[in-house]
mmCIF file of C-alpha atoms in Angstrom:
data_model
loop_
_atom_site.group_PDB
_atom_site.id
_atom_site.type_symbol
_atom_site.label_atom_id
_atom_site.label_comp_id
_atom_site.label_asym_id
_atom_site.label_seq_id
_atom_site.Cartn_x
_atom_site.Cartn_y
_atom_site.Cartn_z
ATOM 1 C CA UNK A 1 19.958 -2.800 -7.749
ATOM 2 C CA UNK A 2 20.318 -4.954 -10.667
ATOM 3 C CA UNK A 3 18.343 -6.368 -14.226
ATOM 4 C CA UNK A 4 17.666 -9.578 -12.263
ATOM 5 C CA UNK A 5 15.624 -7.884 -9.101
ATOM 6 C CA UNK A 6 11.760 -8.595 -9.415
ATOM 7 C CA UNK A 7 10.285 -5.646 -10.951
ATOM 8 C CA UNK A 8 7.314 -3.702 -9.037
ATOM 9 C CA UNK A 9 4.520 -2.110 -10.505
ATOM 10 C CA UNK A 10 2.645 0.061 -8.198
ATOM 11 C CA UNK A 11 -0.285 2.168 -9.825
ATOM 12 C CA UNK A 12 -2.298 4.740 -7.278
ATOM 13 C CA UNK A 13 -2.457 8.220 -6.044
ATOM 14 C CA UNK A 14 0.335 10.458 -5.574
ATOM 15 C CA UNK A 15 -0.332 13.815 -3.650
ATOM 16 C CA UNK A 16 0.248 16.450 -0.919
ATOM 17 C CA UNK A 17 -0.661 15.937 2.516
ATOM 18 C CA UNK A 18 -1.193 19.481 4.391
ATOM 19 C CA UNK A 19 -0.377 18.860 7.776
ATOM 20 C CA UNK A 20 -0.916 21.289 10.671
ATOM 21 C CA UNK A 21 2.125 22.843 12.369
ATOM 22 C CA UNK A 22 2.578 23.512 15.797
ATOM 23 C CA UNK A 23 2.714 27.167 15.363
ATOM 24 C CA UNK A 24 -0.275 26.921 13.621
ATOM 25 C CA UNK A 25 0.187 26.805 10.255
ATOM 26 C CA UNK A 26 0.111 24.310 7.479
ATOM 27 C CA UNK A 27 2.880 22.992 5.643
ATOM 28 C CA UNK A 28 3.266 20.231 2.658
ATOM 29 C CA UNK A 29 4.274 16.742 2.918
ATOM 30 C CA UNK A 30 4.173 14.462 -0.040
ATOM 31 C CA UNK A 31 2.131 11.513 0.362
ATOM 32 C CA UNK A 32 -0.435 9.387 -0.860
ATOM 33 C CA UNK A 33 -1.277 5.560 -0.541
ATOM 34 C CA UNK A 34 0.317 3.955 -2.952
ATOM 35 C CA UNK A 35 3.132 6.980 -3.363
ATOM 36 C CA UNK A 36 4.374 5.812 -0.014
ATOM 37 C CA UNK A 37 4.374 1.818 -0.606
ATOM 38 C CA UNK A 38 6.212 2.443 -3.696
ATOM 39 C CA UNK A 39 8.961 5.166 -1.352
ATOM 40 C CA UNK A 40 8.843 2.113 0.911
ATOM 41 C CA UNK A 41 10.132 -0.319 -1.485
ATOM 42 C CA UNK A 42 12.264 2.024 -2.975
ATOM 43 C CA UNK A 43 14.042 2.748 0.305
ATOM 44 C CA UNK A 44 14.429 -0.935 0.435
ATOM 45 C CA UNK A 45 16.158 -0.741 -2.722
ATOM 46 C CA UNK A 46 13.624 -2.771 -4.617
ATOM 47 C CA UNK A 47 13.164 -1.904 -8.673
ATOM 48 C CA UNK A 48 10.011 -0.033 -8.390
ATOM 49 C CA UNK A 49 7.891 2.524 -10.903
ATOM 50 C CA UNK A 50 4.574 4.397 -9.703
ATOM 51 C CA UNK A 51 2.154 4.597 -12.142
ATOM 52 C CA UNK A 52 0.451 7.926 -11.242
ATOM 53 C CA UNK A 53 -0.814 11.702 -12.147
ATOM 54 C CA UNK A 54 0.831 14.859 -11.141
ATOM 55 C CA UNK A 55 -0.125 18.268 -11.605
ATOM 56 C CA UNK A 56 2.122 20.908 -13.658
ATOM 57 C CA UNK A 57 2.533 23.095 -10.388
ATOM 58 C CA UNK A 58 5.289 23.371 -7.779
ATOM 59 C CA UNK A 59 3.391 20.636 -5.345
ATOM 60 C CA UNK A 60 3.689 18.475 -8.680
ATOM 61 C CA UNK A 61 7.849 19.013 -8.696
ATOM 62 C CA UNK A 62 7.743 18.416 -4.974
ATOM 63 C CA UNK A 63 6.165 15.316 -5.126
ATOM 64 C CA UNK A 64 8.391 13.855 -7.714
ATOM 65 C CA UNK A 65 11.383 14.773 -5.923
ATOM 66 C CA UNK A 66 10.574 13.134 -3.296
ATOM 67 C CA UNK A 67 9.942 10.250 -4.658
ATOM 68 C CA UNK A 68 13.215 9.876 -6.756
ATOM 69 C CA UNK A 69 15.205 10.426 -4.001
ATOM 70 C CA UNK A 70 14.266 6.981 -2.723
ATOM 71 C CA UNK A 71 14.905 5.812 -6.228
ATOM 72 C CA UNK A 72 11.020 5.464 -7.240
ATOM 73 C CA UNK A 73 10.983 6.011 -11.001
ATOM 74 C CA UNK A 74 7.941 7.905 -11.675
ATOM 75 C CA UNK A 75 5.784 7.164 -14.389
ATOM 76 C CA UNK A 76 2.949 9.856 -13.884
ATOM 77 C CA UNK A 77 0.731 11.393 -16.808
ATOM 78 C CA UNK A 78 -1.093 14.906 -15.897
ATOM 79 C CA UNK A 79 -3.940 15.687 -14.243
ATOM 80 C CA UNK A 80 -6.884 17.477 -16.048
ATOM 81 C CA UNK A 81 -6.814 20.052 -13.506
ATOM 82 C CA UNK A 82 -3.583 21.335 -13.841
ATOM 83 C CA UNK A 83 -3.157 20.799 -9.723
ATOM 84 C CA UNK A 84 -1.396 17.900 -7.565
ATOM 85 C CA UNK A 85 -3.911 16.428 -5.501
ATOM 86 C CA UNK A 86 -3.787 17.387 -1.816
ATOM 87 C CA UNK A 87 -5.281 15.766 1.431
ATOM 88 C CA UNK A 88 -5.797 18.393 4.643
ATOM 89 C CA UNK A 89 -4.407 16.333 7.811
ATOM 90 C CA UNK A 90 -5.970 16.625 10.519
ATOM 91 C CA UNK A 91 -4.263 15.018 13.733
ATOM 92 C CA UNK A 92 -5.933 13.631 16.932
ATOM 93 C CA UNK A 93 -4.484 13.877 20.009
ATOM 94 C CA UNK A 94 -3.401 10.040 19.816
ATOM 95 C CA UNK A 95 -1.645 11.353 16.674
ATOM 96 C CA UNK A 96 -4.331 9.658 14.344
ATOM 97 C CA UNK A 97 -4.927 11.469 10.632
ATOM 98 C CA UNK A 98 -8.065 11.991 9.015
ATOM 99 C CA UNK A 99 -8.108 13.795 5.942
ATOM 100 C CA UNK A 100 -10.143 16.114 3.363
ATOM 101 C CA UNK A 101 -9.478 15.291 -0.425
ATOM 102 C CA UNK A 102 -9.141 17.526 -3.409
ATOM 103 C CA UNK A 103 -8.274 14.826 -6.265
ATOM 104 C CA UNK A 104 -7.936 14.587 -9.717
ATOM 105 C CA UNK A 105 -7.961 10.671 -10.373
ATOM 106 C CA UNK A 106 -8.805 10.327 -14.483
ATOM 107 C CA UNK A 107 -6.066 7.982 -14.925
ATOM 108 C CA UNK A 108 -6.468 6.566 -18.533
ATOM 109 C CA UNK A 109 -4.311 4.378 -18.826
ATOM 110 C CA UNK A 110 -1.467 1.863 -17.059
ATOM 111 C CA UNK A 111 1.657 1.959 -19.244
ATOM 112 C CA UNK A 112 2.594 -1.608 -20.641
ATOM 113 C CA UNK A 113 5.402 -2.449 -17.858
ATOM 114 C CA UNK A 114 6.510 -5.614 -17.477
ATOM 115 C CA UNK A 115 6.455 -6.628 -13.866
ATOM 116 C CA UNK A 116 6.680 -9.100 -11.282
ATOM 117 C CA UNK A 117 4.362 -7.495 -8.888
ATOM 118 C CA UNK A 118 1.477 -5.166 -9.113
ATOM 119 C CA UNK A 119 0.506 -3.129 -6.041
ATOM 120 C CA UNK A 120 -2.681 -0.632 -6.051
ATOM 121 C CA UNK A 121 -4.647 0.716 -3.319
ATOM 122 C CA UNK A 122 -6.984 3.456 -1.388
ATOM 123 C CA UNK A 123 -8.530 5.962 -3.482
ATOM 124 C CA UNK A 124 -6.977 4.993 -6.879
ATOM 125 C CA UNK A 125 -8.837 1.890 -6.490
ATOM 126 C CA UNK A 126 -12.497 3.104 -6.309
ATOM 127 C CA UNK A 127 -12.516 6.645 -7.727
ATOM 128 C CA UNK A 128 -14.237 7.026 -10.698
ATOM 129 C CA UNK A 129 -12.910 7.904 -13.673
ATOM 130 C CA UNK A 130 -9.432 6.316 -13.016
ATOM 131 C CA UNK A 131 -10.790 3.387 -11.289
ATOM 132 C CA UNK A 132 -11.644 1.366 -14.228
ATOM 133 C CA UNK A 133 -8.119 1.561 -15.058
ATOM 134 C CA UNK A 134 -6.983 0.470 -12.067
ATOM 135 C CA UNK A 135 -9.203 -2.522 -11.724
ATOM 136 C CA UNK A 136 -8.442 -3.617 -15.795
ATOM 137 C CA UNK A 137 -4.984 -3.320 -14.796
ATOM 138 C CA UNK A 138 -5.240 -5.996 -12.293
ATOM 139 C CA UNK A 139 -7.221 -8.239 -14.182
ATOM 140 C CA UNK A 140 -4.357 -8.213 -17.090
ATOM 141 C CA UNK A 141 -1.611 -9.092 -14.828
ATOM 142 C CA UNK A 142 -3.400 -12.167 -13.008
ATOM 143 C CA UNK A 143 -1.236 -14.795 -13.490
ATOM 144 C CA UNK A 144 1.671 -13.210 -14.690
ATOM 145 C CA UNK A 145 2.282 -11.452 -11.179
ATOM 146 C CA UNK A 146 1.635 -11.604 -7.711
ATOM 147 C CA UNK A 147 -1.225 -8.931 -7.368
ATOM 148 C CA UNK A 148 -0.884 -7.377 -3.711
ATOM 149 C CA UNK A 149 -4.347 -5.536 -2.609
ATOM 150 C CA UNK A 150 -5.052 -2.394 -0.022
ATOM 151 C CA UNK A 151 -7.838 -1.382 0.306
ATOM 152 C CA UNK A 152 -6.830 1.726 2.287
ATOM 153 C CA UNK A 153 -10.449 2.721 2.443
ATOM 154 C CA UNK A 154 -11.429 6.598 2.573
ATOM 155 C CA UNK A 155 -14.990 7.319 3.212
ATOM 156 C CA UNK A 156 -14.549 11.278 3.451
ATOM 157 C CA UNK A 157 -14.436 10.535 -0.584
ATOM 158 C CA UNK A 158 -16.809 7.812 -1.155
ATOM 159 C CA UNK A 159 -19.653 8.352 1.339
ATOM 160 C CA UNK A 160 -21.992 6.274 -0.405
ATOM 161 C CA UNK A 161 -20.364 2.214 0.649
ATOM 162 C CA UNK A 162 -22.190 0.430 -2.580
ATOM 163 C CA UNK A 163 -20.106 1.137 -4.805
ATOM 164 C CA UNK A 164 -16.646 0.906 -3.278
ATOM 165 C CA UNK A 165 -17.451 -2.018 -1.468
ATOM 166 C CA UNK A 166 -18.449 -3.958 -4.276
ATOM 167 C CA UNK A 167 -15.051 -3.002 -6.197
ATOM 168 C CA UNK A 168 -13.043 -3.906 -3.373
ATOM 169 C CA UNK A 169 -14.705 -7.368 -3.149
ATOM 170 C CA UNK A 170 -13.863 -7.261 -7.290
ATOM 171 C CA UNK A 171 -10.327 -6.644 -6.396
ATOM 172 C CA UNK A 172 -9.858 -9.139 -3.572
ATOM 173 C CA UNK A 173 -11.318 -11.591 -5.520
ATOM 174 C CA UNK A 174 -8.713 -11.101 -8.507
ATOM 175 C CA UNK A 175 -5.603 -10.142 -5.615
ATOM 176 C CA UNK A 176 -3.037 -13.200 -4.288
ATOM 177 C CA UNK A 177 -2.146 -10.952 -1.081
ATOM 178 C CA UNK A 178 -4.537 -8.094 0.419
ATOM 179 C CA UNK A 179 -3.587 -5.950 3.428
ATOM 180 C CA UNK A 180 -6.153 -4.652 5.061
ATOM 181 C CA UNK A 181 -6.838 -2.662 8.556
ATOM 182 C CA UNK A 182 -9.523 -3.555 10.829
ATOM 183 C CA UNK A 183 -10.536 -0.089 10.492
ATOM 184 C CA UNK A 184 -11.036 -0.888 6.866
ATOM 185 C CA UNK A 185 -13.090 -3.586 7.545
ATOM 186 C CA UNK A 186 -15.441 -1.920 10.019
ATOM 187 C CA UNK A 187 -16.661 0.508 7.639
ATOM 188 C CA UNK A 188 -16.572 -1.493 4.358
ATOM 189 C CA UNK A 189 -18.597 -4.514 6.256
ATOM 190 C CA UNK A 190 -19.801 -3.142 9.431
ATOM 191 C CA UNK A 191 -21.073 -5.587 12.080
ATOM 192 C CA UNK A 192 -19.088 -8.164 10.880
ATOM 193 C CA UNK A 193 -16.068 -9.536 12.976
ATOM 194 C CA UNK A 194 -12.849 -8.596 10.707
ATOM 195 C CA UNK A 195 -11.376 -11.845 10.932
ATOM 196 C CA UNK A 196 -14.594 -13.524 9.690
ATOM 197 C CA UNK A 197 -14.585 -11.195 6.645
ATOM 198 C CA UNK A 198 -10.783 -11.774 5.951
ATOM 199 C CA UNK A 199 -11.493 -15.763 6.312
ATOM 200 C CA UNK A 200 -14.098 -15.066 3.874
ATOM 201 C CA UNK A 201 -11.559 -12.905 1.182
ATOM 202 C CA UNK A 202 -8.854 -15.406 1.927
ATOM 203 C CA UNK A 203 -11.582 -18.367 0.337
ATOM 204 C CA UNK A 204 -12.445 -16.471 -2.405
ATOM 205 C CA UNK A 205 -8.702 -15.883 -3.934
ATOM 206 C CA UNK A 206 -5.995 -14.384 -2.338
ATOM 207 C CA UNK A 207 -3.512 -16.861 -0.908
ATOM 208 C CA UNK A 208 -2.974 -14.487 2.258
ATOM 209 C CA UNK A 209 -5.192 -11.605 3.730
ATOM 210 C CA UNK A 210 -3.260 -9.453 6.605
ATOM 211 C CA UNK A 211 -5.291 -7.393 8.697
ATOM 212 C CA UNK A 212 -3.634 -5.142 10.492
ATOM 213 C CA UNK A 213 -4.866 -3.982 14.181
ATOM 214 C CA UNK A 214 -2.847 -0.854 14.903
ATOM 215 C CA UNK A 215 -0.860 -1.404 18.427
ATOM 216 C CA UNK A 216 -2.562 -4.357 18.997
ATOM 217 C CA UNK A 217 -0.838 -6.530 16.508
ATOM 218 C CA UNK A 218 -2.442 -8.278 13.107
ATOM 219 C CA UNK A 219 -3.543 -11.494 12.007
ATOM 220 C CA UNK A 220 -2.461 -13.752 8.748
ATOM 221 C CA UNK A 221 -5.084 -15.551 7.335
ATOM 222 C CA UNK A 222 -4.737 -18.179 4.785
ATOM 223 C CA UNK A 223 -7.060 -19.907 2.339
ATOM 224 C CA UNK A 224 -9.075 -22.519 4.440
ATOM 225 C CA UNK A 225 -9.163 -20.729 7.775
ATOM 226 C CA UNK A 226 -6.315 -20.788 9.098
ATOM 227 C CA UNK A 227 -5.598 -17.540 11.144
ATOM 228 C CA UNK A 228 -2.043 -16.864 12.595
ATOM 229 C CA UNK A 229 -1.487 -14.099 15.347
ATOM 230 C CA UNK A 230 0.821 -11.380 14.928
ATOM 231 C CA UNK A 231 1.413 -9.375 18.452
ATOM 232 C CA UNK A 232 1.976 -5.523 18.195
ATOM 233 C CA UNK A 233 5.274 -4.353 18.478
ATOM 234 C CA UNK A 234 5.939 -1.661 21.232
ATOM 235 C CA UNK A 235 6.353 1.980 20.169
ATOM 236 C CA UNK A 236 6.252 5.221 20.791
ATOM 237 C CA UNK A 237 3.775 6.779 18.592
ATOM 238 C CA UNK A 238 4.710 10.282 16.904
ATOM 239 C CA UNK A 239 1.608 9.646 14.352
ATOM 240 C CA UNK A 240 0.251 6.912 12.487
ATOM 241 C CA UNK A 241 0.451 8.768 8.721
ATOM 242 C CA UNK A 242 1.724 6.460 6.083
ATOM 243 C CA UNK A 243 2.137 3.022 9.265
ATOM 244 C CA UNK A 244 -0.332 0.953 7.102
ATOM 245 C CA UNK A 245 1.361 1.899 3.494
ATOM 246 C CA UNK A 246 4.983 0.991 5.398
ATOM 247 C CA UNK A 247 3.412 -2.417 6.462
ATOM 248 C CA UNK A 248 2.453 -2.987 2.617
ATOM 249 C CA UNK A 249 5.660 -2.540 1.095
ATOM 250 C CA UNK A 250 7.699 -4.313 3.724
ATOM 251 C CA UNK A 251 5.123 -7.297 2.990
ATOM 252 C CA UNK A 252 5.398 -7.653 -0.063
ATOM 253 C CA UNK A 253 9.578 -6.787 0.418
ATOM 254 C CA UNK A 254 9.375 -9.606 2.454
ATOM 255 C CA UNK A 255 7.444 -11.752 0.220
ATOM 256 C CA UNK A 256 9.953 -10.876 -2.586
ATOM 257 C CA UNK A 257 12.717 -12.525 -0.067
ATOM 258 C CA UNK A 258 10.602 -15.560 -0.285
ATOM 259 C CA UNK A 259 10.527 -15.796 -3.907
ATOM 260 C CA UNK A 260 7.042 -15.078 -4.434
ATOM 261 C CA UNK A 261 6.491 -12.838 -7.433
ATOM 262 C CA UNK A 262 6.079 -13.527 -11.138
ATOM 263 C CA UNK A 263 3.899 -15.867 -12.953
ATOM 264 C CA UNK A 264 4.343 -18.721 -10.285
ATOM 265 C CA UNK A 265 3.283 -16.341 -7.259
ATOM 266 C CA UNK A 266 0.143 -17.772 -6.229
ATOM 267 C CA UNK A 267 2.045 -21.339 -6.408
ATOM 268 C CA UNK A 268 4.746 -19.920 -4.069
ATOM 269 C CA UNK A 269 2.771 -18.323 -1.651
ATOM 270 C CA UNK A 270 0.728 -21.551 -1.071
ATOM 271 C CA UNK A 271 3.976 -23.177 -0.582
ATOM 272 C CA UNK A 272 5.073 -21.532 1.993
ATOM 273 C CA UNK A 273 4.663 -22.514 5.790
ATOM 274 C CA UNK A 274 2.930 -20.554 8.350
ATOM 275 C CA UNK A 275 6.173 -20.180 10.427
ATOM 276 C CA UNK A 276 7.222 -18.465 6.892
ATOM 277 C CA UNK A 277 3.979 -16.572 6.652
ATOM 278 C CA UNK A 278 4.549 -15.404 10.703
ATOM 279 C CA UNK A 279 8.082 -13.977 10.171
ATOM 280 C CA UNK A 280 6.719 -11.991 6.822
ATOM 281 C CA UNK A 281 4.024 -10.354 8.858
ATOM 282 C CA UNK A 282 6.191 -10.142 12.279
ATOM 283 C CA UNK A 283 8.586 -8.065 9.519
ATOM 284 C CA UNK A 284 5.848 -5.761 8.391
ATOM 285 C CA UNK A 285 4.629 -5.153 11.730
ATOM 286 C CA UNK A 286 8.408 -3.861 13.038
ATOM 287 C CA UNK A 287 8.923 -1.588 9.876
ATOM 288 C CA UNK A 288 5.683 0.047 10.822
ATOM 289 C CA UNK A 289 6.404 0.636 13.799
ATOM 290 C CA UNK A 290 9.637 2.587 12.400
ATOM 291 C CA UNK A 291 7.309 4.587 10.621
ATOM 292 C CA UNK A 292 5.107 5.709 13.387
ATOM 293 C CA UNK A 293 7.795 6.391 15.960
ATOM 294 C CA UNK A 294 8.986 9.564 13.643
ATOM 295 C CA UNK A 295 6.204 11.776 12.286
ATOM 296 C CA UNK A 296 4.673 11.895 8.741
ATOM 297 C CA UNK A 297 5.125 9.272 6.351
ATOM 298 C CA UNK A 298 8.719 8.209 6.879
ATOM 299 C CA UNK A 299 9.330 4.321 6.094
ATOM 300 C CA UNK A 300 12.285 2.652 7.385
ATOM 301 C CA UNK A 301 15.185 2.121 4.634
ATOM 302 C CA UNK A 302 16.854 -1.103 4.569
ATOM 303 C CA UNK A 303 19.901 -0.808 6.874
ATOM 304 C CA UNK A 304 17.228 0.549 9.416
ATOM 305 C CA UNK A 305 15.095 -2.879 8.747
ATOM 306 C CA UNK A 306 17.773 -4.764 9.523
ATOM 307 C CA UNK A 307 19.320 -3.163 12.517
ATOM 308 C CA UNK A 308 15.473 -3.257 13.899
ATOM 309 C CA UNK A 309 15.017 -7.314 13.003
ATOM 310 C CA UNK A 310 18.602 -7.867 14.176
ATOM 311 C CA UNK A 311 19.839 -9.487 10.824
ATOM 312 C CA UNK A 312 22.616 -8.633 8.942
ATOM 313 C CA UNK A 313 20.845 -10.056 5.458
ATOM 314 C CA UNK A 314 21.973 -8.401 2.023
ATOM 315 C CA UNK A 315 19.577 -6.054 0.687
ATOM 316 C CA UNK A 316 17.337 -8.376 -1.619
ATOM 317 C CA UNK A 317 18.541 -11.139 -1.100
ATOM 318 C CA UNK A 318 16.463 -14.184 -2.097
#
């Protein structure tokens, strides 16, 4: 890692998943939205700081830890409660999570970090207090770096849709690149055909909106309509837990290979061609699938990317 790598701002939760154990018990995984885009791009030896809270408490020390060891710097303030935020996992028999929150989100403010790329996401983004930080944040750094979006959308903790919905239309509005699962889509605008409503984000700002379909693949689309097919890559699934945070931070890795960051971001991404565009996503798509064919949250470090995509590329190059 060195001075001249892009610099990569993520700001979001960071907390402690408590996932059931075979034997029946519970134990404590790290985790969080944004916590594991930031691990993802750390692991692919990217220059990247989380912005986030931690508690004073032994989940706190875990969670930092654990993101230092894949060379995450960690810029997190405390929470009000004293406590690390924690989600309770609960696993399907496909090996989908749902999850029941106990947050503390009153982030105040977003330290002044120069960057080249600002990432938030999920419950940082529409979470009151801390949310207002979040969204300010993005508004100061439009223009000066390529804003990636996810919407990561958790309706266990915002039952009531006005209110997120209308900041995540905010923040795609003000975003050059949202991810965004079909999932996502179905709840924050349900009835309406996910590709229509990522044709309609990708008109309103962002020069690329990826939804992601789970197994089935995802689809690019660009400002103007045009929609480019992704097809899922084949994998046996251990769980899904941190696949759509893995496919965030591998896009925007991949993004960063392209020279898209900075003030001329939005400039680049328009530039580049939808064969470019296919072989970001296709990239995404294959370090999520790492991620889900080993349990828990558990993105793919860069020697693994490569070995999966066949290349023999230098980390960061560009």
């Amino acid at each position: 890692m060195t001075d001249a790598q892009p610099r990569i701002l993520v700001v979001g939760e960071a907390l402690v998943d408590v996932v059931p154990a075979p034997d029946g018990t519970t134990r404590d995984h790290p985790g969080g939205s944004p916590a594991n885009v930031a691990i993802t791009l750390g692991r692919l030896e990217r220059d990247v700081r989380l912005v986030t809270l931690l508690g004073d408490d032994e989940r706190g020390v875990a969670v930092r830890a654990w993101l230092e060891a894949s060379d995450v710097t960690v810029l997190a303030g405390p929470t009000s409660s004293g406590r690390t935020s924690s989600a309770a996992v609960t696993l399907d028999e496909t090996g989908a999570a749902t999850y029941e929150f106990d947050l503390d989100w009153d982030l105040r403010s977003v330290p002044e970090e120069a960057c080249d790329v600002l990432h938030v996401g999920s419950i940082a983004t529409v979470l009151d207090p801390g949310a207002d930080t979040v969204l300010e944040a993005f508004r100061t750094h439009r223009g000066r770096a390529l804003l990636s979006l996810d919407p990561n959308a958790r309706p266990a903790i915002t039952p009531d849709r006005a209110g997120p919905v209308a900041r995540v239309e905010q923040l795609v509005a003000l975003a050059d690149v949202v991810k965004v699962s079909d999932e996502d889509l179905h709840w924050l605008h349900p009835g309406d055909d996910p590709v229509a409503t990522a044709t309609r984000w990708a008109d309103a700002g962002p020069g690329l909106v990826v939804v992601t379909r789970g197994g089935a693949g995802a689809v690019a689309v660009r400002p103007g309509g045009t929609a480019l097919e992704v097809p899922g890559v084949p994998v046996a699934v251990a769980d899904t837990v941190g696949a759509g945070d893995t496919f965030s931070g591998v896009l925007i890795d991949a993004l960063l290979a392209l020279g898209v960051h900075g003030e001329g971001a939005a400039e680049a991404l328009a530039a580049l061609t939808d064969r470019d565009l296919l072989d970001v996503v296709t990239t995404a798509a294959v370090g999520a699938a790492i991620n889900v064919s080993r349990p828990g949250a558990d993105p793919p470090t860069r020697a693994e990317l490569s070995s999966a995509l066949g290349v023999g590329r230098e980390a960061g190059q560009e």
